[in-house]
CSV table of C-alpha atoms in Angstrom, one decimal:
chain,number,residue,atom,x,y,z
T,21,UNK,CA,0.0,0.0,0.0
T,22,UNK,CA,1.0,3.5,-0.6
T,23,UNK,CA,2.4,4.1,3.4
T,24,UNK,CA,3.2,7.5,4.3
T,25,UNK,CA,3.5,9.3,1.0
T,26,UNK,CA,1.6,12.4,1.7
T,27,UNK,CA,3.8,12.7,4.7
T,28,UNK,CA,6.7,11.9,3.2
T,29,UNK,CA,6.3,14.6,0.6
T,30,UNK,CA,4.6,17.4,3.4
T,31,UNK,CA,7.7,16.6,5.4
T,32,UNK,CA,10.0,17.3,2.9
T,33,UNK,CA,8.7,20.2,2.0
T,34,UNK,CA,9.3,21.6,5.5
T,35,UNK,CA,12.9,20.4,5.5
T,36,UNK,CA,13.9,21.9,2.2
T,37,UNK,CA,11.9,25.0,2.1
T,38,UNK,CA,12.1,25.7,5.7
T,39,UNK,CA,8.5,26.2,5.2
T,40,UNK,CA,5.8,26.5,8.7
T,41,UNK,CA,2.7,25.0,6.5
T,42,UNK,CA,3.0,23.3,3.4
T,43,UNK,CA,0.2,21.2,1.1
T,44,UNK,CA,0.3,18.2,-0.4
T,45,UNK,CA,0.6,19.6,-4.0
T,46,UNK,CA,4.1,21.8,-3.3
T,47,UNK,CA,6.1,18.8,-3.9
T,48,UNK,CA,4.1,17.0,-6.7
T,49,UNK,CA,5.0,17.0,-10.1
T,50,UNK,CA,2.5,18.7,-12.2
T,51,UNK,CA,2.9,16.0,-15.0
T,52,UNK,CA,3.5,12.4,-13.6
T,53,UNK,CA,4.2,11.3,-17.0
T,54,UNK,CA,7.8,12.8,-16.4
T,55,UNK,CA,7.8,9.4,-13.7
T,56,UNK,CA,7.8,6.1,-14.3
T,57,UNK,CA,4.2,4.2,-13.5
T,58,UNK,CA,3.2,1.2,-11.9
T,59,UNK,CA,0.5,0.4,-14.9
T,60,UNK,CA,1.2,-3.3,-15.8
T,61,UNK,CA,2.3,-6.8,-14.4
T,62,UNK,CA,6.1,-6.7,-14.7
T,63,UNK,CA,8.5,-9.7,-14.5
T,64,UNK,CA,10.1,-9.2,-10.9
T,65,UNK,CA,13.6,-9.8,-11.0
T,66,UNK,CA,16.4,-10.6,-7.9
T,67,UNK,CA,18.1,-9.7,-6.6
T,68,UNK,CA,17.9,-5.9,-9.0
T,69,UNK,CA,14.0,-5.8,-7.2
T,70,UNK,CA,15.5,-5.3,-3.6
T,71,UNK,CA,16.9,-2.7,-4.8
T,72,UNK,CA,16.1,1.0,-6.0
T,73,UNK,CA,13.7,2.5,-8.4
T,74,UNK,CA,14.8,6.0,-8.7
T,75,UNK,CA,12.6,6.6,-11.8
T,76,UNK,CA,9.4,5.5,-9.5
T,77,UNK,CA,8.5,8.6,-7.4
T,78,UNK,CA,8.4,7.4,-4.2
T,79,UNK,CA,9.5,3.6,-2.8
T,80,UNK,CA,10.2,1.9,1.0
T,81,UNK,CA,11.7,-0.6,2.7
T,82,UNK,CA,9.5,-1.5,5.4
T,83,UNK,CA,10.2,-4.2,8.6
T,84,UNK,CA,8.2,-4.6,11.7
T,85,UNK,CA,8.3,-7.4,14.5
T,86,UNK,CA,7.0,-9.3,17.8
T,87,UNK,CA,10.1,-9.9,19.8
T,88,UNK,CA,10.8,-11.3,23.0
T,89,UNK,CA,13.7,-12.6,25.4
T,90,UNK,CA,14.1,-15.5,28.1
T,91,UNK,CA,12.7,-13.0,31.2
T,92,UNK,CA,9.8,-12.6,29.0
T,93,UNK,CA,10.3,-8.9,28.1
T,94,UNK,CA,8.4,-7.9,25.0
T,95,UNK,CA,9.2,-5.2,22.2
T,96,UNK,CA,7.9,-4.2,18.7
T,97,UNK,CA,9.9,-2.6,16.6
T,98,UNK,CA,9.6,-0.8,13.3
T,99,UNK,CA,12.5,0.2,10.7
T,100,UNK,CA,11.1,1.8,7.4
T,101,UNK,CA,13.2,4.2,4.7
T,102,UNK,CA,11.9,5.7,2.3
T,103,UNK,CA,12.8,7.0,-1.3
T,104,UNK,CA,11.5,10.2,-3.2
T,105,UNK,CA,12.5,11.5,-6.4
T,106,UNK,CA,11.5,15.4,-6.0
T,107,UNK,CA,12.1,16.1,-8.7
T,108,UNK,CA,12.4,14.2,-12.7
T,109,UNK,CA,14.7,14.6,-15.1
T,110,UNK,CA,16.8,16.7,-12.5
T,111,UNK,CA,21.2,16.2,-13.0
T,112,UNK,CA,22.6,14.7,-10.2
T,113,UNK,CA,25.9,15.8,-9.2
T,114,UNK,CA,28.4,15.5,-5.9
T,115,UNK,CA,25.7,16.9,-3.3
T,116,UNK,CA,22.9,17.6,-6.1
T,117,UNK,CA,20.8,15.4,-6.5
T,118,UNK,CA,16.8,14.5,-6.9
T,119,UNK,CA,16.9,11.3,-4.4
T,120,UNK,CA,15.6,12.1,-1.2
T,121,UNK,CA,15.7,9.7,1.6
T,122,UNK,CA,13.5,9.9,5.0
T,123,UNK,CA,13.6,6.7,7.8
T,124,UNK,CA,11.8,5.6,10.8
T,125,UNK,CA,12.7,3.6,13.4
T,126,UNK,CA,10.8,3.1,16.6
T,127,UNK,CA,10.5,0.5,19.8
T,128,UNK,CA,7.7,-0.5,21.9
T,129,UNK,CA,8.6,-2.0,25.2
T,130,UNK,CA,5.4,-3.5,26.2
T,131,UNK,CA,6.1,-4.3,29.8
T,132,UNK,CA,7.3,-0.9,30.7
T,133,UNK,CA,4.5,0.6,28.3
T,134,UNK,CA,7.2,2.6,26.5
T,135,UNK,CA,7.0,4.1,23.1
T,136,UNK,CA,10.6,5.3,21.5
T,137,UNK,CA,10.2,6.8,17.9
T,138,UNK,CA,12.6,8.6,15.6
T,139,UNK,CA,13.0,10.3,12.2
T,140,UNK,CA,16.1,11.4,10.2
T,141,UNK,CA,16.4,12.6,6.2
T,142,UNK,CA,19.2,12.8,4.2
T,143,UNK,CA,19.6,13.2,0.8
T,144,UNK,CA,21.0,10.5,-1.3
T,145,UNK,CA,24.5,11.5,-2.8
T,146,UNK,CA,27.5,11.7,-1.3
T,147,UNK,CA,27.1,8.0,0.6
T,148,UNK,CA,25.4,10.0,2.7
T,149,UNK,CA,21.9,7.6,2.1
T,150,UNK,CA,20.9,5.3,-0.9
T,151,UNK,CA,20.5,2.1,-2.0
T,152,UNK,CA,21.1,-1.3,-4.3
T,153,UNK,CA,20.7,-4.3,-4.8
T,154,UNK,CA,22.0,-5.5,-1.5
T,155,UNK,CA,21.7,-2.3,0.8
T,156,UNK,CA,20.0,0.6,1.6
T,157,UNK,CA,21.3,2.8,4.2
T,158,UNK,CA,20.7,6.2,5.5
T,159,UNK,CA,23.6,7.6,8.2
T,160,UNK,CA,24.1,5.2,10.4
T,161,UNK,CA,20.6,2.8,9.6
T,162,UNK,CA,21.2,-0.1,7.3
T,163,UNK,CA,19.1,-2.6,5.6
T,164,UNK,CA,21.4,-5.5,4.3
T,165,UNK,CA,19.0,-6.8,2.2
T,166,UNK,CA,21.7,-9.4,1.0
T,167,UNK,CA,21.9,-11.0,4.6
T,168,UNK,CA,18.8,-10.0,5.6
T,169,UNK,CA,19.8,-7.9,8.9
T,170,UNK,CA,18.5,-4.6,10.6
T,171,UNK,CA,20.7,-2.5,12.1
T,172,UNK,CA,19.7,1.1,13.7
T,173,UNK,CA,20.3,3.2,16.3
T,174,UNK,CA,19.5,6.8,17.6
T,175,UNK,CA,20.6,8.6,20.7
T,176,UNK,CA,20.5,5.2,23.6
T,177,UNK,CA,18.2,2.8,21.7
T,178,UNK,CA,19.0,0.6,19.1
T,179,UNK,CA,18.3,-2.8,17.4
T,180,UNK,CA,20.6,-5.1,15.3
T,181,UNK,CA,18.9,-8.2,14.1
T,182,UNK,CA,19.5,-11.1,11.5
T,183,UNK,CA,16.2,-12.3,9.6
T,184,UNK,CA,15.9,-15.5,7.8
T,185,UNK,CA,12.6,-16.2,5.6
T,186,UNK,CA,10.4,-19.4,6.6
T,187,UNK,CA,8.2,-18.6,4.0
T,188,UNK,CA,8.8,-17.6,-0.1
T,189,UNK,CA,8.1,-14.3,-0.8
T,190,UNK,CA,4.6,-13.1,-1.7
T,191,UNK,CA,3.9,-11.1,-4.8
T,192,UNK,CA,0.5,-9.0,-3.1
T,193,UNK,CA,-2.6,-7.7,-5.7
T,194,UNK,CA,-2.1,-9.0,-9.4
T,195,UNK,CA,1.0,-10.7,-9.4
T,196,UNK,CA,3.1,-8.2,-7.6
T,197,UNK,CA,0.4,-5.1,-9.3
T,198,UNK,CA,-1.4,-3.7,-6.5
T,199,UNK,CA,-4.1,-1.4,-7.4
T,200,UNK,CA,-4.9,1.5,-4.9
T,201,UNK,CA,-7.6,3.5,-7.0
T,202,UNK,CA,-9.4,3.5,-10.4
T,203,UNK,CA,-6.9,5.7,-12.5
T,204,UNK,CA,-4.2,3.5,-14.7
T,205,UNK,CA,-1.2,4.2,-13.2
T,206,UNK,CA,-2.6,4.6,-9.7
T,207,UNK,CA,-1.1,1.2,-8.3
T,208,UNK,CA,2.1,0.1,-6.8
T,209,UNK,CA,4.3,-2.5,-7.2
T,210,UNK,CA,4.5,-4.8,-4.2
T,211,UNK,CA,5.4,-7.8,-2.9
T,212,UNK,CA,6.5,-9.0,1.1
T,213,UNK,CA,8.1,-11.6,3.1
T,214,UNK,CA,5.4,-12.2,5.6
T,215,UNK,CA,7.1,-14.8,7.7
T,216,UNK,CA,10.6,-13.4,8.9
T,217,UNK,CA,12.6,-15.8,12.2
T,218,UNK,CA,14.0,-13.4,13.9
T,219,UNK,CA,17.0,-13.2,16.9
T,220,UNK,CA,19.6,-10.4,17.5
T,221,UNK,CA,19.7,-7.2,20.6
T,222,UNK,CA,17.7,-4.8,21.6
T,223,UNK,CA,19.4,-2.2,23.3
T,224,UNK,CA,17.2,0.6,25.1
T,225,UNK,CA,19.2,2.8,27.6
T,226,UNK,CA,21.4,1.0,29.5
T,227,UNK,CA,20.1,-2.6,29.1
T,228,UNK,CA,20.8,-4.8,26.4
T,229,UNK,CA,18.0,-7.4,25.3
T,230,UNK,CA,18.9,-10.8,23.6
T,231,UNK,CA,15.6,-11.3,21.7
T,232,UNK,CA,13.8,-13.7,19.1
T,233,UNK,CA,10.8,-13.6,17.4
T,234,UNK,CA,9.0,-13.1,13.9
T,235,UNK,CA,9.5,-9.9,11.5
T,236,UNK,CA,7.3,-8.5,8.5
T,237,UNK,CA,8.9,-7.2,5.4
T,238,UNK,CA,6.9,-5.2,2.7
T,239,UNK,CA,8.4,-3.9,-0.1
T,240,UNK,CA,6.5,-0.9,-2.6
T,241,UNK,CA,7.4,1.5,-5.3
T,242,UNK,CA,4.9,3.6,-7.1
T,243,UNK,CA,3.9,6.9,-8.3
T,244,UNK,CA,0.7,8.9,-7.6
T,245,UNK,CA,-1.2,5.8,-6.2
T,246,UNK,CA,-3.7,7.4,-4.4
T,247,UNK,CA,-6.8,9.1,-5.5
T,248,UNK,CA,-7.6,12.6,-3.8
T,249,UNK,CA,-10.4,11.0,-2.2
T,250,UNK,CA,-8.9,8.6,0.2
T,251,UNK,CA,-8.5,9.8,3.4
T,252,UNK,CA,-5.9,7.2,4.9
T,253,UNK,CA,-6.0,3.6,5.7
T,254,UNK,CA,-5.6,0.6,8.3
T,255,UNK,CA,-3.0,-1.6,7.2
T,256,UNK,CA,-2.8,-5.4,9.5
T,257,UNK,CA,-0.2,-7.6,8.9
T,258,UNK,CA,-1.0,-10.5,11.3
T,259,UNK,CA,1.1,-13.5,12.0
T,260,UNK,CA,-1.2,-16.7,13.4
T,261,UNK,CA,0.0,-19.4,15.8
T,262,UNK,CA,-1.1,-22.3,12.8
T,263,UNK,CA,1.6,-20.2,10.0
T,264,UNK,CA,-1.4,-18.3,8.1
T,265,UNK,CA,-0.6,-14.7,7.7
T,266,UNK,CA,-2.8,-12.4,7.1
T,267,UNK,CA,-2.0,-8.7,5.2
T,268,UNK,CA,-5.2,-6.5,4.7
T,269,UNK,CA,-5.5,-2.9,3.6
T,270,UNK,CA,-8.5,-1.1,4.6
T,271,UNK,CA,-8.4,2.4,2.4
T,272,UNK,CA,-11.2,4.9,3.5
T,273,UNK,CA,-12.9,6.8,1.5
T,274,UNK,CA,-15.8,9.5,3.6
T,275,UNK,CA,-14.7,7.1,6.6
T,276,UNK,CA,-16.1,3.9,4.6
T,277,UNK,CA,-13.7,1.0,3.1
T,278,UNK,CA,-13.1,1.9,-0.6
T,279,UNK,CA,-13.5,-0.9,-3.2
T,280,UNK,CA,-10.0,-0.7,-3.7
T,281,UNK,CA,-9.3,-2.1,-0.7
T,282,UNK,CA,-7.7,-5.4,-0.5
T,283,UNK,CA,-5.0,-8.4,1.2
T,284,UNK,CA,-4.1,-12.1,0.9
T,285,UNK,CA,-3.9,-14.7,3.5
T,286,UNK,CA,-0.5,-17.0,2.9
T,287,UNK,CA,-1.0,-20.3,4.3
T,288,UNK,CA,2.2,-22.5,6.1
T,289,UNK,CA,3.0,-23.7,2.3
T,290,UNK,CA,3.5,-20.3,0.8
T,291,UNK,CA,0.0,-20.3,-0.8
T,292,UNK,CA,-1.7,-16.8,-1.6
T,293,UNK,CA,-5.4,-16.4,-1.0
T,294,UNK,CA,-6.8,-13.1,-2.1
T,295,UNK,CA,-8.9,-11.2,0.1
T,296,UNK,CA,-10.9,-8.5,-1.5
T,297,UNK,CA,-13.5,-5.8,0.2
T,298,UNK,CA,-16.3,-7.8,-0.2
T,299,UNK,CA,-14.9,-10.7,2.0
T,300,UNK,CA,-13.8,-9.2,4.8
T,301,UNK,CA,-15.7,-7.5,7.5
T,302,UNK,CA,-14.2,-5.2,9.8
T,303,UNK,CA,-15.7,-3.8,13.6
T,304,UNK,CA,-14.1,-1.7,15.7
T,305,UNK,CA,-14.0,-2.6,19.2
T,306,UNK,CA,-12.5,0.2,21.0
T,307,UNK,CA,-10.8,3.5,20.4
T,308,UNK,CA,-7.7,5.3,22.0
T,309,UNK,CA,-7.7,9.3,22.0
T,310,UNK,CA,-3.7,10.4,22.2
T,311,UNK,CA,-3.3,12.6,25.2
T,312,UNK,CA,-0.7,14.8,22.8
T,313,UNK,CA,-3.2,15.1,19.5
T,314,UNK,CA,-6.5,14.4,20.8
T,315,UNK,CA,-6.8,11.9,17.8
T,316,UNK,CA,-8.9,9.1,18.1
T,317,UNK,CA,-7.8,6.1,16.8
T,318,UNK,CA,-9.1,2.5,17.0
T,319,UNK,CA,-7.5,0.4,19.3
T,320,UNK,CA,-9.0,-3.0,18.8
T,321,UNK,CA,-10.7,-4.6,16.1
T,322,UNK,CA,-12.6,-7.8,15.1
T,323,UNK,CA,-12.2,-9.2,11.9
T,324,UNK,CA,-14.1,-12.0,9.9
T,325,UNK,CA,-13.4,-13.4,6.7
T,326,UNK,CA,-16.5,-16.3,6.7
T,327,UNK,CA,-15.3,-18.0,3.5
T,328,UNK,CA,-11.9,-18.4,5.5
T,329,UNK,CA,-13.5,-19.4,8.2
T,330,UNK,CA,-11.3,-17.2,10.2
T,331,UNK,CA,-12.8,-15.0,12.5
T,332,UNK,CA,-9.7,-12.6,14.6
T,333,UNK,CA,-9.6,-9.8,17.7
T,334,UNK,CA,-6.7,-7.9,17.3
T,335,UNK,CA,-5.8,-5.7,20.1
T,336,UNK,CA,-2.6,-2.9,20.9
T,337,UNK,CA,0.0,-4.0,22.9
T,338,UNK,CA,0.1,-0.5,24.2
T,339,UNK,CA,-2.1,2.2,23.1
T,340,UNK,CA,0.6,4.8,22.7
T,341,UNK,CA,2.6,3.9,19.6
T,342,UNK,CA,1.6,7.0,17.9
T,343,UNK,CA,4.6,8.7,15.8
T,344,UNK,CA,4.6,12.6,17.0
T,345,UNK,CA,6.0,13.7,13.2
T,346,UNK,CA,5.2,16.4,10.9
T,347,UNK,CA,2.0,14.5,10.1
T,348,UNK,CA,0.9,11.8,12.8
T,349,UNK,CA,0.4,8.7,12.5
T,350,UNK,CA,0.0,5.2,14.8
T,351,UNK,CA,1.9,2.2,14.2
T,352,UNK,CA,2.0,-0.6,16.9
T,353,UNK,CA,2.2,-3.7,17.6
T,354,UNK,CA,-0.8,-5.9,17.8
T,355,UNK,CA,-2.3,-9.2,20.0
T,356,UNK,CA,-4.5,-11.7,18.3
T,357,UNK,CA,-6.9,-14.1,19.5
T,358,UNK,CA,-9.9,-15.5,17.5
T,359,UNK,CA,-10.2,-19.3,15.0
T,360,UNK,CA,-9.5,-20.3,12.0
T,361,UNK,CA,-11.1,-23.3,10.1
T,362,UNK,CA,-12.4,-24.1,13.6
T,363,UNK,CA,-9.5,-24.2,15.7
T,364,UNK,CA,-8.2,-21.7,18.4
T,365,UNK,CA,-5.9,-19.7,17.5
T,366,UNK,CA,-3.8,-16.6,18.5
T,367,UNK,CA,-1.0,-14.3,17.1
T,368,UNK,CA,1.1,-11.3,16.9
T,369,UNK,CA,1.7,-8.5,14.2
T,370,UNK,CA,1.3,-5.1,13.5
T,371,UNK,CA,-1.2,-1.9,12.3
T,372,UNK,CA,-0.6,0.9,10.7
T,373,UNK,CA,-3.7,4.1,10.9
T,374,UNK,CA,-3.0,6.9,9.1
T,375,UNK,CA,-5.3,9.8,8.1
T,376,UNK,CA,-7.2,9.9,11.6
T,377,UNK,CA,-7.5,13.6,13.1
């Protein structure tokens, strides 16, 4: 799905005009045709596809996770960079350049109900940030997507973890297509590892943390995906005890679920199911109003999918994993209960609400 792009291009606007207030359109091209489009099933090829698209206008990298340790100390954690291309067609050269990078890295510490979240930018010349086929970095953050390990740290908290894939990778809407509105070209290119073993530290403050667990990786690049009348999203990406997981995207559209919403279940064998609007249902169970914004945002949900016989409630660790950014957003890691093809069953994984106010 198309995560964070209006912020990502509101907040850059602020950090390279210096700007107090700033609108969506300041940073848009006023012809997308100067960008390459997602508009067609593409051959995906690897390891190239870890990699950049700097012709796209806007990509991520995107990992989240359910990790524990031996006392029985529980964190989530989130590492995401992003890509922009500001501006097409512009010559890149030493410190010029039309490659913007932005990341995010945060911790929950569910026992101490303890939310740690961070932001940097940089721009992407001079080694400063960037990408390939077997790392992205920006200062000190690195994704080594060719050993699959996480590695980020800011002020006295920091992670450094080593992923290994128990599932094949998933290619999400249309073979890897994923459509986010009717307009050709308004689709991304997308595809995740939804089954990541985890183990590596945790270091917040003084205290280091030998943890284990399971990550989430999703991958997108796109240009102009959304429509102007989505208002934001709920993205799950749900991890059951029985080795289905379950991605859903919920776009809202007047505070309804567009049509163009949409998610797969992966069973234990790799095995996409599709899940579109019509089979899901959706309730929310309870809401959380952030003592800093006075946003409300949903903190627990039910959700049933009857031809999947699966029927989930999904509740926040901790309420407060909202990210306190130039545009706010929550982001936190989730516990799941509920059955599936009727068997108990429970989980871990993680939600992302954006466009709540």
């Amino acid at each position: 799905m198309i995560r964070l792009k209006q912020y990502f291009l509101i907040s850059l606007t602020l950090v390279l005009t210096g700007a107090k207030a700033a609108t969506l359109d300041s940073l848009r091209s006023k012809d997308y045709k100067a960008y390459a489009r997602a508009n067609q099933v593409i051959d995906f090829q690897f390891p190239r596809d870890y990699g950049p698209h700097e012709d796209f206008q806007t990509e991520w990298w995107y990992f989240t996770g359910n990790l524990k340790d031996k006392e029985g100390n529980e964190f989530g954690y989130q590492l995401t960079i992003f890509r922009n291309n500001i501006a097409a067609n512009f010559p890149k050269r030493g410190l010029k350049t039309n490659q913007i990078y932005m990341g995010h890295f945060a911790i929950s510490d569910i026992r101490k109900n303890k939310f740690y979240s961070y932001e940097i930018f940089q721009r992407g010349a001079a080694g400063l940030a960037g990408a390939n086929s077997k790392e992205i970095w920006i200062n000190n953050w690195t994704i080594d997507t060719e050993n699959m390990r996480l590695k980020a740290s800011h002020e006295n908290i920091s992670i450094d973890l080593d992923l290994n894939s128990v599932k094949e990778l998933t290619l999400q809407g249309n073979k890897g297509l994923s459509q986010k509105s009717p307009e050709i070209g308004n689709a991304s290119y997308y595809y995740s590892y939804t089954r990541l073993a985890s183990k590596g530290e945790i270091v917040i403050k003084d205290r280091t943390y030998d943890v284990t667990g399971l990550s989430w990786m999703d991958r997108e690049w796109s240009t102009s995906a959304l429509s102007n009348k989505q208002q934001g999203w709920d993205w799950f990406s749900l991890q059951l005890s029985d080795s289905t997981d379950l991605m859903y995207y919920q776009i809202r559209e007047d505070n309804t679920a567009g049509n163009y919403s949409s998610g797969s279940l992966v069973d234990q064998k790799s095995t996409k199911t599709p899940i579109e609007a019509e089979d899901i249902e959706i309730k929310i169970l309870e809401y959380w109003i952030s003592p800093e914004t006075r946003i409300k945002y949903p903190s627990e949900w039910q959700i049933t999918i009857s031809k999947e016989k699966l029927k989930l409630n999904i509740k926040a660790k901790i309420n407060n994993q909202e990210h306190l950014f130039s545009y706010y957003y929550w982001e936190g890691a989730v516990i799941i209960k509920g059955n599936h093809k009727d068997k108990l069953v429970s989980g871990e994984g993680y939600v992302e609400l954006t466009g709540y106010q």
